[in-house]
Amino acid sequence: QQQVKQSPQSLIVQKGGIPIINCAYENTAFDYFPWYQQFPGKGPALLIAIRPDVSEKKEGRFTISFNKSAKQFSLHIMDSQPGDSATYFCAANKGSGSRLTFGEGTQLTVNP
Amino acid sequence: EAQVTQNPRYLITVTGKKLTVTCSQNMNHEYMSWYRQDPGLGLRQIYYSMNVEVTDKGDVPEGYKVSRKEKRNFPLILESPSPNQTSLYFCASSLLQGIHEQYFGPGTRLTVT
């Protein structure tokens, strides 16, 4: 049973475009929502994370939008670059002491 | 340099031949975990450990064993590998379980024929 559903599975955009990756969760007890970025041949690395007390968080060109009532959150990449081409995983957990549940992953390609 | 190391990076083996994938971290982290990554399924947790001598099953533990005798090491053991265990494996560590950033190793690509 997948507790965090991620879409799309793959995404291709042109340089400068704004790719959007969406995640939906079922467990209303989740209160920590990180995104991990994985380059080919590397392990995932934390990109940005949000708690449900805010609706949006920005770090550079990366923004998380959070909709608590819809149980959805999304990653937006502004002015995307070829160097952003990677696999992105959303995740969720219930805070301290609980395990992280990952989404299925989105393979993003940004064409020059 | 703070890091998680895994060995080997690549491994091809045959069904039933016991193998061990090592994992080591140098950040004095309490929490360590093993994941497998398969296309379309994301990262699924196999086993985790909250401290020395404390391990527990994740979402897909069947066919795997782990041990945590030292804080820095968390080996993954496949006693009788099968082809459905062909996957990309990642070890990760974090300060504690929960909201703390997880640091991942570089991955081990395992093929079981």
mmCIF file with all atom_site columns, N, CA and C in Angstrom, chain B residues 30-75:
data_model
loop_
_atom_site.group_PDB
_atom_site.id
_atom_site.type_symbol
_atom_site.label_atom_id
_atom_site.label_alt_id
_atom_site.label_comp_id
_atom_site.label_asym_id
_atom_site.label_entity_id
_atom_site.label_seq_id
_atom_site.pdbx_PDB_ins_code
_atom_site.Cartn_x
_atom_site.Cartn_y
_atom_site.Cartn_z
_atom_site.occupancy
_atom_site.B_iso_or_equiv
_atom_site.pdbx_formal_charge
_atom_site.auth_seq_id
_atom_site.auth_comp_id
_atom_site.auth_asym_id
_atom_site.auth_atom_id
_atom_site.pdbx_PDB_model_num
ATOM 1   N N  . GLU B 1 30 ? 22.721 8.000   14.905  1.00 0.00 ? 30 GLU B N  1
ATOM 2   C CA . GLU B 1 30 ? 22.038 6.920   15.617  1.00 0.00 ? 30 GLU B CA 1
ATOM 3   C C  . GLU B 1 30 ? 21.266 6.021   14.649  1.00 0.00 ? 30 GLU B C  1
ATOM 4   N N  . TYR B 1 31 ? 20.637 6.634   13.660  1.00 0.00 ? 31 TYR B N  1
ATOM 5   C CA . TYR B 1 31 ? 19.676 5.944   12.805  1.00 0.00 ? 31 TYR B CA 1
ATOM 6   C C  . TYR B 1 31 ? 20.314 5.554   11.479  1.00 0.00 ? 31 TYR B C  1
ATOM 7   N N  . MET B 1 32 ? 20.131 4.288   11.093  1.00 0.00 ? 32 MET B N  1
ATOM 8   C CA . MET B 1 32 ? 20.596 3.807   9.796   1.00 0.00 ? 32 MET B CA 1
ATOM 9   C C  . MET B 1 32 ? 19.494 2.968   9.160   1.00 0.00 ? 32 MET B C  1
ATOM 10  N N  . SER B 1 33 ? 19.528 2.914   7.845   1.00 0.00 ? 33 SER B N  1
ATOM 11  C CA . SER B 1 33 ? 18.423 2.279   7.140   1.00 0.00 ? 33 SER B CA 1
ATOM 12  C C  . SER B 1 33 ? 18.907 1.734   5.796   1.00 0.00 ? 33 SER B C  1
ATOM 13  N N  . TRP B 1 34 ? 18.249 0.702   5.324   1.00 0.00 ? 34 TRP B N  1
ATOM 14  C CA . TRP B 1 34 ? 18.484 0.172   3.984   1.00 0.00 ? 34 TRP B CA 1
ATOM 15  C C  . TRP B 1 34 ? 17.211 0.314   3.150   1.00 0.00 ? 34 TRP B C  1
ATOM 16  N N  . TYR B 1 35 ? 17.409 0.753   1.890   1.00 0.00 ? 35 TYR B N  1
ATOM 17  C CA . TYR B 1 35 ? 16.318 0.876   0.939   1.00 0.00 ? 35 TYR B CA 1
ATOM 18  C C  . TYR B 1 35 ? 16.684 0.119   -0.334  1.00 0.00 ? 35 TYR B C  1
ATOM 19  N N  . ARG B 1 36 ? 15.650 -0.288  -1.048  1.00 0.00 ? 36 ARG B N  1
ATOM 20  C CA . ARG B 1 36 ? 15.863 -0.749  -2.412  1.00 0.00 ? 36 ARG B CA 1
ATOM 21  C C  . ARG B 1 36 ? 15.056 0.160   -3.337  1.00 0.00 ? 36 ARG B C  1
ATOM 22  N N  . GLN B 1 37 ? 15.652 0.422   -4.514  1.00 0.00 ? 37 GLN B N  1
ATOM 23  C CA . GLN B 1 37 ? 15.013 1.292   -5.489  1.00 0.00 ? 37 GLN B CA 1
ATOM 24  C C  . GLN B 1 37 ? 14.735 0.511   -6.750  1.00 0.00 ? 37 GLN B C  1
ATOM 25  N N  . ASP B 1 38 ? 13.485 0.465   -7.119  1.00 0.00 ? 38 ASP B N  1
ATOM 26  C CA . ASP B 1 38 ? 13.054 -0.228  -8.330  1.00 0.00 ? 38 ASP B CA 1
ATOM 27  C C  . ASP B 1 38 ? 12.203 0.720   -9.167  1.00 0.00 ? 38 ASP B C  1
ATOM 28  N N  . PRO B 1 39 ? 12.328 0.649   -10.504 1.00 0.00 ? 39 PRO B N  1
ATOM 29  C CA . PRO B 1 39 ? 11.569 1.562   -11.374 1.00 0.00 ? 39 PRO B CA 1
ATOM 30  C C  . PRO B 1 39 ? 10.072 1.512   -11.084 1.00 0.00 ? 39 PRO B C  1
ATOM 31  N N  . GLY B 1 40 ? 9.486  2.687   -10.926 1.00 0.00 ? 40 GLY B N  1
ATOM 32  C CA . GLY B 1 40 ? 8.054  2.777   -10.692 1.00 0.00 ? 40 GLY B CA 1
ATOM 33  C C  . GLY B 1 40 ? 7.613  2.499   -9.267  1.00 0.00 ? 40 GLY B C  1
ATOM 34  N N  . LEU B 1 41 ? 8.544  2.064   -8.433  1.00 0.00 ? 41 LEU B N  1
ATOM 35  C CA . LEU B 1 41 ? 8.190  1.739   -7.047  1.00 0.00 ? 41 LEU B CA 1
ATOM 36  C C  . LEU B 1 41 ? 8.864  2.664   -6.039  1.00 0.00 ? 41 LEU B C  1
ATOM 37  N N  . GLY B 1 42 ? 9.752  3.501   -6.496  1.00 0.00 ? 42 GLY B N  1
ATOM 38  C CA . GLY B 1 42 ? 10.407 4.439   -5.597  1.00 0.00 ? 42 GLY B CA 1
ATOM 39  C C  . GLY B 1 42 ? 11.395 3.764   -4.664  1.00 0.00 ? 42 GLY B C  1
ATOM 40  N N  . LEU B 1 43 ? 11.576 4.350   -3.506  1.00 0.00 ? 43 LEU B N  1
ATOM 41  C CA . LEU B 1 43 ? 12.479 3.821   -2.485  1.00 0.00 ? 43 LEU B CA 1
ATOM 42  C C  . LEU B 1 43 ? 11.646 3.099   -1.441  1.00 0.00 ? 43 LEU B C  1
ATOM 43  N N  . ARG B 1 44 ? 11.920 1.849   -1.249  1.00 0.00 ? 44 ARG B N  1
ATOM 44  C CA . ARG B 1 44 ? 11.188 1.070   -0.246  1.00 0.00 ? 44 ARG B CA 1
ATOM 45  C C  . ARG B 1 44 ? 12.151 0.613   0.846   1.00 0.00 ? 44 ARG B C  1
ATOM 46  N N  . GLN B 1 45 ? 11.749 0.798   2.060   1.00 0.00 ? 45 GLN B N  1
ATOM 47  C CA . GLN B 1 45 ? 12.634 0.510   3.183   1.00 0.00 ? 45 GLN B CA 1
ATOM 48  C C  . GLN B 1 45 ? 12.656 -0.991  3.477   1.00 0.00 ? 45 GLN B C  1
ATOM 49  N N  . ILE B 1 46 ? 13.864 -1.515  3.667   1.00 0.00 ? 46 ILE B N  1
ATOM 50  C CA . ILE B 1 46 ? 14.028 -2.946  3.927   1.00 0.00 ? 46 ILE B CA 1
ATOM 51  C C  . ILE B 1 46 ? 14.118 -3.201  5.437   1.00 0.00 ? 46 ILE B C  1
ATOM 52  N N  . TYR B 1 47 ? 15.097 -2.596  6.063   1.00 0.00 ? 47 TYR B N  1
ATOM 53  C CA . TYR B 1 47 ? 15.307 -2.681  7.505   1.00 0.00 ? 47 TYR B CA 1
ATOM 54  C C  . TYR B 1 47 ? 15.834 -1.339  7.977   1.00 0.00 ? 47 TYR B C  1
ATOM 55  N N  . TYR B 1 48 ? 15.673 -1.092  9.270   1.00 0.00 ? 48 TYR B N  1
ATOM 56  C CA . TYR B 1 48 ? 16.262 0.094   9.851   1.00 0.00 ? 48 TYR B CA 1
ATOM 57  C C  . TYR B 1 48 ? 16.766 -0.220  11.251  1.00 0.00 ? 48 TYR B C  1
ATOM 58  N N  . SER B 1 49 ? 17.601 0.693   11.742  1.00 0.00 ? 49 SER B N  1
ATOM 59  C CA . SER B 1 49 ? 18.170 0.519   13.072  1.00 0.00 ? 49 SER B CA 1
ATOM 60  C C  . SER B 1 49 ? 18.198 1.862   13.783  1.00 0.00 ? 49 SER B C  1
ATOM 61  N N  . MET B 1 50 ? 17.653 1.895   14.978  1.00 0.00 ? 50 MET B N  1
ATOM 62  C CA . MET B 1 50 ? 17.619 3.149   15.713  1.00 0.00 ? 50 MET B CA 1
ATOM 63  C C  . MET B 1 50 ? 18.840 3.325   16.609  1.00 0.00 ? 50 MET B C  1
ATOM 64  N N  . ASN B 1 51 ? 19.576 2.233   16.831  1.00 0.00 ? 51 ASN B N  1
ATOM 65  C CA . ASN B 1 51 ? 20.810 2.324   17.601  1.00 0.00 ? 51 ASN B CA 1
ATOM 66  C C  . ASN B 1 51 ? 21.489 0.965   17.576  1.00 0.00 ? 51 ASN B C  1
ATOM 67  N N  . VAL B 1 52 ? 22.638 0.893   18.199  1.00 0.00 ? 52 VAL B N  1
ATOM 68  C CA . VAL B 1 52 ? 23.374 -0.372  18.257  1.00 0.00 ? 52 VAL B CA 1
ATOM 69  C C  . VAL B 1 52 ? 22.492 -1.464  18.856  1.00 0.00 ? 52 VAL B C  1
ATOM 70  N N  . GLU B 1 53 ? 22.485 -2.611  18.206  1.00 0.00 ? 53 GLU B N  1
ATOM 71  C CA . GLU B 1 53 ? 21.723 -3.790  18.631  1.00 0.00 ? 53 GLU B CA 1
ATOM 72  C C  . GLU B 1 53 ? 20.211 -3.604  18.566  1.00 0.00 ? 53 GLU B C  1
ATOM 73  N N  . VAL B 1 54 ? 19.748 -2.526  17.931  1.00 0.00 ? 54 VAL B N  1
ATOM 74  C CA . VAL B 1 54 ? 18.309 -2.297  17.787  1.00 0.00 ? 54 VAL B CA 1
ATOM 75  C C  . VAL B 1 54 ? 17.978 -2.211  16.308  1.00 0.00 ? 54 VAL B C  1
ATOM 76  N N  . THR B 1 55 ? 17.330 -3.248  15.783  1.00 0.00 ? 55 THR B N  1
ATOM 77  C CA . THR B 1 55 ? 16.939 -3.252  14.377  1.00 0.00 ? 55 THR B CA 1
ATOM 78  C C  . THR B 1 55 ? 15.475 -3.618  14.251  1.00 0.00 ? 55 THR B C  1
ATOM 79  N N  . ASP B 1 56 ? 14.860 -3.204  13.132  1.00 0.00 ? 56 ASP B N  1
ATOM 80  C CA . ASP B 1 56 ? 13.454 -3.522  12.932  1.00 0.00 ? 56 ASP B CA 1
ATOM 81  C C  . ASP B 1 56 ? 13.160 -3.593  11.447  1.00 0.00 ? 56 ASP B C  1
ATOM 82  N N  . LYS B 1 57 ? 12.096 -4.299  11.117  1.00 0.00 ? 57 LYS B N  1
ATOM 83  C CA . LYS B 1 57 ? 11.707 -4.487  9.728   1.00 0.00 ? 57 LYS B CA 1
ATOM 84  C C  . LYS B 1 57 ? 11.106 -3.216  9.153   1.00 0.00 ? 57 LYS B C  1
ATOM 85  N N  . GLY B 1 58 ? 11.404 -3.000  7.866   1.00 0.00 ? 58 GLY B N  1
ATOM 86  C CA . GLY B 1 58 ? 10.757 -1.954  7.115   1.00 0.00 ? 58 GLY B CA 1
ATOM 87  C C  . GLY B 1 58 ? 9.578  -2.520  6.339   1.00 0.00 ? 58 GLY B C  1
ATOM 88  N N  . ASP B 1 59 ? 9.401  -2.027  5.132   1.00 0.00 ? 59 ASP B N  1
ATOM 89  C CA . ASP B 1 59 ? 8.252  -2.435  4.331   1.00 0.00 ? 59 ASP B CA 1
ATOM 90  C C  . ASP B 1 59 ? 8.475  -3.727  3.540   1.00 0.00 ? 59 ASP B C  1
ATOM 91  N N  . VAL B 1 60 ? 9.729  -4.038  3.195   1.00 0.00 ? 60 VAL B N  1
ATOM 92  C CA . VAL B 1 60 ? 10.017 -5.205  2.352   1.00 0.00 ? 60 VAL B CA 1
ATOM 93  C C  . VAL B 1 60 ? 11.185 -6.009  2.911   1.00 0.00 ? 60 VAL B C  1
ATOM 94  N N  . PRO B 1 61 ? 11.066 -6.581  4.113   1.00 0.00 ? 61 PRO B N  1
ATOM 95  C CA . PRO B 1 61 ? 12.189 -7.249  4.756   1.00 0.00 ? 61 PRO B CA 1
ATOM 96  C C  . PRO B 1 61 ? 12.454 -8.692  4.318   1.00 0.00 ? 61 PRO B C  1
ATOM 97  N N  . GLU B 1 62 ? 11.516 -9.305  3.599   1.00 0.00 ? 62 GLU B N  1
ATOM 98  C CA . GLU B 1 62 ? 11.640 -10.727 3.289   1.00 0.00 ? 62 GLU B CA 1
ATOM 99  C C  . GLU B 1 62 ? 12.891 -11.005 2.452   1.00 0.00 ? 62 GLU B C  1
ATOM 100 N N  . GLY B 1 63 ? 13.675 -11.964 2.904   1.00 0.00 ? 63 GLY B N  1
ATOM 101 C CA . GLY B 1 63 ? 14.876 -12.361 2.178   1.00 0.00 ? 63 GLY B CA 1
ATOM 102 C C  . GLY B 1 63 ? 16.127 -11.609 2.580   1.00 0.00 ? 63 GLY B C  1
ATOM 103 N N  . TYR B 1 64 ? 16.005 -10.712 3.542   1.00 0.00 ? 64 TYR B N  1
ATOM 104 C CA . TYR B 1 64 ? 17.146 -9.895  3.976   1.00 0.00 ? 64 TYR B CA 1
ATOM 105 C C  . TYR B 1 64 ? 17.371 -10.048 5.486   1.00 0.00 ? 64 TYR B C  1
ATOM 106 N N  . LYS B 1 65 ? 18.618 -9.836  5.889   1.00 0.00 ? 65 LYS B N  1
ATOM 107 C CA . LYS B 1 65 ? 18.969 -9.739  7.296   1.00 0.00 ? 65 LYS B CA 1
ATOM 108 C C  . LYS B 1 65 ? 19.893 -8.555  7.482   1.00 0.00 ? 65 LYS B C  1
ATOM 109 N N  . VAL B 1 66 ? 19.920 -8.020  8.695   1.00 0.00 ? 66 VAL B N  1
ATOM 110 C CA . VAL B 1 66 ? 20.840 -6.933  9.015   1.00 0.00 ? 66 VAL B CA 1
ATOM 111 C C  . VAL B 1 66 ? 21.395 -7.174  10.414  1.00 0.00 ? 66 VAL B C  1
ATOM 112 N N  . SER B 1 67 ? 22.439 -6.423  10.732  1.00 0.00 ? 67 SER B N  1
ATOM 113 C CA . SER B 1 67 ? 22.955 -6.425  12.093  1.00 0.00 ? 67 SER B CA 1
ATOM 114 C C  . SER B 1 67 ? 23.517 -5.044  12.388  1.00 0.00 ? 67 SER B C  1
ATOM 115 N N  . ARG B 1 68 ? 23.570 -4.676  13.647  1.00 0.00 ? 68 ARG B N  1
ATOM 116 C CA . ARG B 1 68 ? 24.131 -3.378  14.039  1.00 0.00 ? 68 ARG B CA 1
ATOM 117 C C  . ARG B 1 68 ? 24.936 -3.605  15.317  1.00 0.00 ? 68 ARG B C  1
ATOM 118 N N  . LYS B 1 69 ? 26.134 -4.091  15.122  1.00 0.00 ? 69 LYS B N  1
ATOM 119 C CA . LYS B 1 69 ? 27.023 -4.371  16.260  1.00 0.00 ? 69 LYS B CA 1
ATOM 120 C C  . LYS B 1 69 ? 27.844 -3.161  16.647  1.00 0.00 ? 69 LYS B C  1
ATOM 121 N N  . GLU B 1 70 ? 28.062 -2.283  15.701  1.00 0.00 ? 70 GLU B N  1
ATOM 122 C CA . GLU B 1 70 ? 28.778 -1.036  15.956  1.00 0.00 ? 70 GLU B CA 1
ATOM 123 C C  . GLU B 1 70 ? 27.923 0.105   15.424  1.00 0.00 ? 70 GLU B C  1
ATOM 124 N N  . LYS B 1 71 ? 28.084 1.281   15.989  1.00 0.00 ? 71 LYS B N  1
ATOM 125 C CA . LYS B 1 71 ? 27.255 2.408   15.601  1.00 0.00 ? 71 LYS B CA 1
ATOM 126 C C  . LYS B 1 71 ? 27.469 2.790   14.142  1.00 0.00 ? 71 LYS B C  1
ATOM 127 N N  . ARG B 1 72 ? 28.690 2.699   13.646  1.00 0.00 ? 72 ARG B N  1
ATOM 128 C CA . ARG B 1 72 ? 28.997 3.180   12.320  1.00 0.00 ? 72 ARG B CA 1
ATOM 129 C C  . ARG B 1 72 ? 28.638 2.201   11.204  1.00 0.00 ? 72 ARG B C  1
ATOM 130 N N  . ASN B 1 73 ? 28.461 0.922   11.502  1.00 0.00 ? 73 ASN B N  1
ATOM 131 C CA . ASN B 1 73 ? 28.281 -0.086  10.452  1.00 0.00 ? 73 ASN B CA 1
ATOM 132 C C  . ASN B 1 73 ? 26.896 -0.733  10.490  1.00 0.00 ? 73 ASN B C  1
ATOM 133 N N  . PHE B 1 74 ? 26.370 -1.000  9.304   1.00 0.00 ? 74 PHE B N  1
ATOM 134 C CA . PHE B 1 74 ? 25.029 -1.586  9.201   1.00 0.00 ? 74 PHE B CA 1
ATOM 135 C C  . PHE B 1 74 ? 24.991 -2.457  7.940   1.00 0.00 ? 74 PHE B C  1
ATOM 136 N N  . PRO B 1 75 ? 25.557 -3.640  7.984   1.00 0.00 ? 75 PRO B N  1
ATOM 137 C CA . PRO B 1 75 ? 25.597 -4.496  6.793   1.00 0.00 ? 75 PRO B CA 1
ATOM 138 C C  . PRO B 1 75 ? 24.251 -5.111  6.445   1.00 0.00 ? 75 PRO B C  1
#
